Tab-separated table of C-alpha atoms in Angstrom:
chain	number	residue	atom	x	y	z
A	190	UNK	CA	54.172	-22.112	-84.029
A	191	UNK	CA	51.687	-24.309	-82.408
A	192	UNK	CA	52.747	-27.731	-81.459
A	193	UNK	CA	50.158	-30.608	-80.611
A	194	UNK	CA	51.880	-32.713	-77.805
A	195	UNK	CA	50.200	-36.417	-78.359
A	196	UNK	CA	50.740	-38.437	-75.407
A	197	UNK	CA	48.993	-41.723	-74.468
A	198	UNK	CA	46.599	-40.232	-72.613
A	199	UNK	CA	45.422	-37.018	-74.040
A	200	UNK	CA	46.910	-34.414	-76.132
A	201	UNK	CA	48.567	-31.275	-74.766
A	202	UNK	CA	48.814	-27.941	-75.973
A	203	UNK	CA	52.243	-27.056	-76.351
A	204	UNK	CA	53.019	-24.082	-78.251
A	205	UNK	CA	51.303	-21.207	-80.006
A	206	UNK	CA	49.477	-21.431	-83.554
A	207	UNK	CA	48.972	-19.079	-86.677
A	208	UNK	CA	47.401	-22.012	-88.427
A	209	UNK	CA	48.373	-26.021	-88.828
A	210	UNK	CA	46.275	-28.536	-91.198
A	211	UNK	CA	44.357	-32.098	-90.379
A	212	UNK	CA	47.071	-34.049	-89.168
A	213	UNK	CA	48.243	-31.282	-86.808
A	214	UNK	CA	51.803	-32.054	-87.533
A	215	UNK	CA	52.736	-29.260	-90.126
A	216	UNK	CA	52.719	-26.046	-88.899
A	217	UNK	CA	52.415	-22.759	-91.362
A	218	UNK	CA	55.159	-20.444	-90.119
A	219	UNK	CA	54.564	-16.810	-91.657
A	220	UNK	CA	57.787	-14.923	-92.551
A	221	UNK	CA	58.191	-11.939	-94.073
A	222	UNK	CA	56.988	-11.985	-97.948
A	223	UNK	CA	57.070	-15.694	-97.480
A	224	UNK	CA	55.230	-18.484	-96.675
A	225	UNK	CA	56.399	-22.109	-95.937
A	226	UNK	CA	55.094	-25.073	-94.384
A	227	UNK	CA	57.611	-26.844	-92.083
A	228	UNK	CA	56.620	-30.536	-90.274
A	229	UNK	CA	57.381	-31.836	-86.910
A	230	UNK	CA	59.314	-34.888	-87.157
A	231	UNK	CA	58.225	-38.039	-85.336
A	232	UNK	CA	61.449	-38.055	-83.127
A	233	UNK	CA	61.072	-34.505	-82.412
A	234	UNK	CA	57.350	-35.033	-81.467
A	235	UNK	CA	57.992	-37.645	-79.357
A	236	UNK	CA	61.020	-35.289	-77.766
A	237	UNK	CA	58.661	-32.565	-76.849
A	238	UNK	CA	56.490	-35.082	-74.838
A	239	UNK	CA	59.278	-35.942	-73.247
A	240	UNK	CA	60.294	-32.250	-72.165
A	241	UNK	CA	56.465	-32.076	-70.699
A	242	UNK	CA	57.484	-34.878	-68.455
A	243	UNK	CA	60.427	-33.531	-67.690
A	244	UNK	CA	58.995	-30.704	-66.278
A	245	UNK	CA	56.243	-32.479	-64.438
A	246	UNK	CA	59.266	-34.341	-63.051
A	247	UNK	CA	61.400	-31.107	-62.177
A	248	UNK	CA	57.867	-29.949	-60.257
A	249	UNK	CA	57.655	-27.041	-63.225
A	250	UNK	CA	54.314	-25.929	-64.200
A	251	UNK	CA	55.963	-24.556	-67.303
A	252	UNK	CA	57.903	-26.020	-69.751
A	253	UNK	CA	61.313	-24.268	-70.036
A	254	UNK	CA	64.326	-24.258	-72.074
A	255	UNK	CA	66.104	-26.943	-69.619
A	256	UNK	CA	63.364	-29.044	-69.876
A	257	UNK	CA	63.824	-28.927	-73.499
A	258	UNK	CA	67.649	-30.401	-73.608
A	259	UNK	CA	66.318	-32.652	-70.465
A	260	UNK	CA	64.154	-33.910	-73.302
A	261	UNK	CA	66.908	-34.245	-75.734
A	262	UNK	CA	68.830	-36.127	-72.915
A	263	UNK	CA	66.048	-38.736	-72.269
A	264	UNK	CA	65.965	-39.830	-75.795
A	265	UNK	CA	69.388	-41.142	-75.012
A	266	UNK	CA	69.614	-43.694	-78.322
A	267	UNK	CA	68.697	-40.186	-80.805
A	268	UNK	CA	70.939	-38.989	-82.787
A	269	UNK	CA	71.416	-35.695	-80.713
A	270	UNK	CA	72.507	-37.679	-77.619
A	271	UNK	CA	74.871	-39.872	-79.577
A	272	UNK	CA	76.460	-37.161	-81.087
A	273	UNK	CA	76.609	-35.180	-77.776
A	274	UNK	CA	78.635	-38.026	-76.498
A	275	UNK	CA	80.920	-38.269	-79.612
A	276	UNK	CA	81.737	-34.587	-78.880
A	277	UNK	CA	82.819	-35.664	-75.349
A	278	UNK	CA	79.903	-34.895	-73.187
A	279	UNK	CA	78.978	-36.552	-70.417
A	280	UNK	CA	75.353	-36.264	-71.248
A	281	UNK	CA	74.107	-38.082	-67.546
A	282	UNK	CA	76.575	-35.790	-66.283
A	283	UNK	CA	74.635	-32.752	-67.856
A	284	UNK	CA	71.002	-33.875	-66.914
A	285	UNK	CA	72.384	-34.263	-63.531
A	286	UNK	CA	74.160	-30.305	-63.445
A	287	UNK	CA	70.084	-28.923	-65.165
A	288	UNK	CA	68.503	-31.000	-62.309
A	289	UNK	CA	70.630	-29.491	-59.553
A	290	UNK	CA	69.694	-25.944	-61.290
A	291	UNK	CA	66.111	-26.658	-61.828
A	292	UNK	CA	64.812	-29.437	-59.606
A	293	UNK	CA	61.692	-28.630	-57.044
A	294	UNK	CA	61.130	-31.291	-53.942
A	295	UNK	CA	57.579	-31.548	-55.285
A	296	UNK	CA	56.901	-33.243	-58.692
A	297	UNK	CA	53.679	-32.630	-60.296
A	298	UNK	CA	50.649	-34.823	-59.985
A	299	UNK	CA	49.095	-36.298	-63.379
A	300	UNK	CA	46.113	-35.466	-62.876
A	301	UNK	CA	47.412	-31.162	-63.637
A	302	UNK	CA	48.935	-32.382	-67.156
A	303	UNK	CA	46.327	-30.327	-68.577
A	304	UNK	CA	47.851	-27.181	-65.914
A	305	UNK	CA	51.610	-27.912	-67.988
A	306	UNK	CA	51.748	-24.753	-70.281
A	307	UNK	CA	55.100	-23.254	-72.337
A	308	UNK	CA	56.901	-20.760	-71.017
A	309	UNK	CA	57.726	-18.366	-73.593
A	310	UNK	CA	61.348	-18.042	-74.038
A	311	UNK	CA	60.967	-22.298	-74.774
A	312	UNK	CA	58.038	-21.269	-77.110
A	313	UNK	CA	60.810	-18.798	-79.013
A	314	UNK	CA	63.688	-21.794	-79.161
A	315	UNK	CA	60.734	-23.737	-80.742
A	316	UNK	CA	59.832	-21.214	-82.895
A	317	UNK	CA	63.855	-20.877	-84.025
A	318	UNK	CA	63.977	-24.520	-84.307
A	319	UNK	CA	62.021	-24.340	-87.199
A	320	UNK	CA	63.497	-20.915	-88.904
A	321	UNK	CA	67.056	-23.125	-88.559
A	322	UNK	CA	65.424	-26.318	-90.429
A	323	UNK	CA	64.191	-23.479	-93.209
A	324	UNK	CA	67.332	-22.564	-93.289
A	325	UNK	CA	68.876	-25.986	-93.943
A	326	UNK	CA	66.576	-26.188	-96.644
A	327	UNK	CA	64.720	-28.408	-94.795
A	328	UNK	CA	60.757	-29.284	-94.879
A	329	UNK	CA	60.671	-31.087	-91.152
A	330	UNK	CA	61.963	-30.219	-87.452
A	331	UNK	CA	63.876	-32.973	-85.835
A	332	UNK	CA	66.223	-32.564	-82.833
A	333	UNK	CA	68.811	-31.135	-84.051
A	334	UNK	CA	67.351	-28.403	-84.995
A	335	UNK	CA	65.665	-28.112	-81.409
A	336	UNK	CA	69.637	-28.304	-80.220
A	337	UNK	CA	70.913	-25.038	-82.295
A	338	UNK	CA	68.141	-23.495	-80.963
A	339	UNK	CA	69.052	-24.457	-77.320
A	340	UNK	CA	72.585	-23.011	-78.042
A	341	UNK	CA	71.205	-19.544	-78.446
A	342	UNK	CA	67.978	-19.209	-76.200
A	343	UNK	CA	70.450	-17.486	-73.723
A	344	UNK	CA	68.296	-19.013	-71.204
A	345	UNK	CA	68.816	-21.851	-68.656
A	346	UNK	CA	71.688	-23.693	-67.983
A	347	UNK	CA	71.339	-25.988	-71.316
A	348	UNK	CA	73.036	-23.210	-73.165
A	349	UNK	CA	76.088	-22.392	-71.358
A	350	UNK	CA	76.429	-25.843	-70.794
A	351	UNK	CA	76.263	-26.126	-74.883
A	352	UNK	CA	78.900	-23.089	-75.816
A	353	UNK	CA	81.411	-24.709	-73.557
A	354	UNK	CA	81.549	-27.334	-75.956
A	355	UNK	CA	80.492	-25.092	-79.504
A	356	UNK	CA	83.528	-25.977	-81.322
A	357	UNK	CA	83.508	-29.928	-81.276
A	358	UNK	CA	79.164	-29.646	-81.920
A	359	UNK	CA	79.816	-27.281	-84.816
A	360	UNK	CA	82.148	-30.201	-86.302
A	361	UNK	CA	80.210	-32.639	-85.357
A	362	UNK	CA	77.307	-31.484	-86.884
A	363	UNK	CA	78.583	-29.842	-89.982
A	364	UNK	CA	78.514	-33.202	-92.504
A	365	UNK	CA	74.935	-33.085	-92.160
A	366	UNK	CA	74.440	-29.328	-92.893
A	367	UNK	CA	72.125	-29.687	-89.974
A	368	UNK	CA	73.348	-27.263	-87.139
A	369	UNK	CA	76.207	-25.190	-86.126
A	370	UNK	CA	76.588	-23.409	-82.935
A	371	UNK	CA	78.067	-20.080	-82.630
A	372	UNK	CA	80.228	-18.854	-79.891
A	373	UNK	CA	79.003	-16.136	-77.706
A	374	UNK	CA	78.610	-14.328	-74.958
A	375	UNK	CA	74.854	-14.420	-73.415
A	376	UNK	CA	75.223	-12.906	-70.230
A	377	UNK	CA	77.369	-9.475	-72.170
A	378	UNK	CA	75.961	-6.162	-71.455
């Protein structure tokens, strides 16, 4: 999957590509014996920028799975957030438990936005992001989908931080036929 980060100033290459058309927001994602398109949604696009600055902020050169629910977080009138919160999370109280995992003294400078690149277990949640909007039977991305996919990088604090509260996610989520979130055990041998 190769994602086009379009920020104000110049564009930033987020992800990897097989091949995406003129607008650069649908991606083709190859899967066995099939082939689909799947779109990037607006709010999802505009999530993903946030996750780069999120990790300029943390002092990350890469872009990491953490960054990606710090993203989520930031967007704090989406849909994900407010249904985070319905579900009884404290969602400044999670940004502030990633940042305490993640956070470096030194931020980094604007001028090595073009340096940010995607580390690749955050380039797999992306890339199961979209299998779990095919899934849905749907055509575009949006955060949501990005959220499941947190769930079961394994990687990061975002996830454990999301299984604690699986059950009341699952439910919230379920009307929509947009996510569910699976119990599990990451760290078992």
């Amino acid at each position: 999957v190769f994602i086009k980060l379009l920020s104000i100033h110049k564009p930033v290459t987020f992800l990897f590509t097989r091949k995406f058309n003129k607008n650069n927001r649908n991606i083709l994602l190859l899967l066995p014996r099939i082939q689909m398109k799947v779109s990037i949604s607006a709010e999802l696009e505009k999530i993903l920028g946030y996750a780069r600055d999120e990790a300029m902020r943390t002092g990350w050169y890469a872009i990491g799975v953490d960054h990606l629910m710090l993203g989520l977080l930031r967007d704090s009138s989406g849909h994900v957030a407010e249904s985070l919160r319905r579900c009884g999370i404290d969602t400044a109280e999670m940004k502030k438990a990633i940042d305490e995992k993640i956070f470096n003294e030194k931020s980094i400078p604007y001028c090595d936005l073009d340096k940010i690149v995607v580390s690749g277990v955050a380039s797999g949640t992306v890339n199961l992001a979209a299998m779990e909007a095919l899934r849905c039977g749907r055509s575009e991305i949006d955060p949501s989908h990005l959220l499941l996919a947190i769930s079961k990088s394994g990687s990061g604090e975002s996830p454990a931080m999301l299984q604690r509260y699986a059950e009341a996610i699952s439910k919230e989520f379920s009307d929509a036929k947009s996510i569910r979130i699976h119990t599990y055990n990451t760290y078992q041998s």
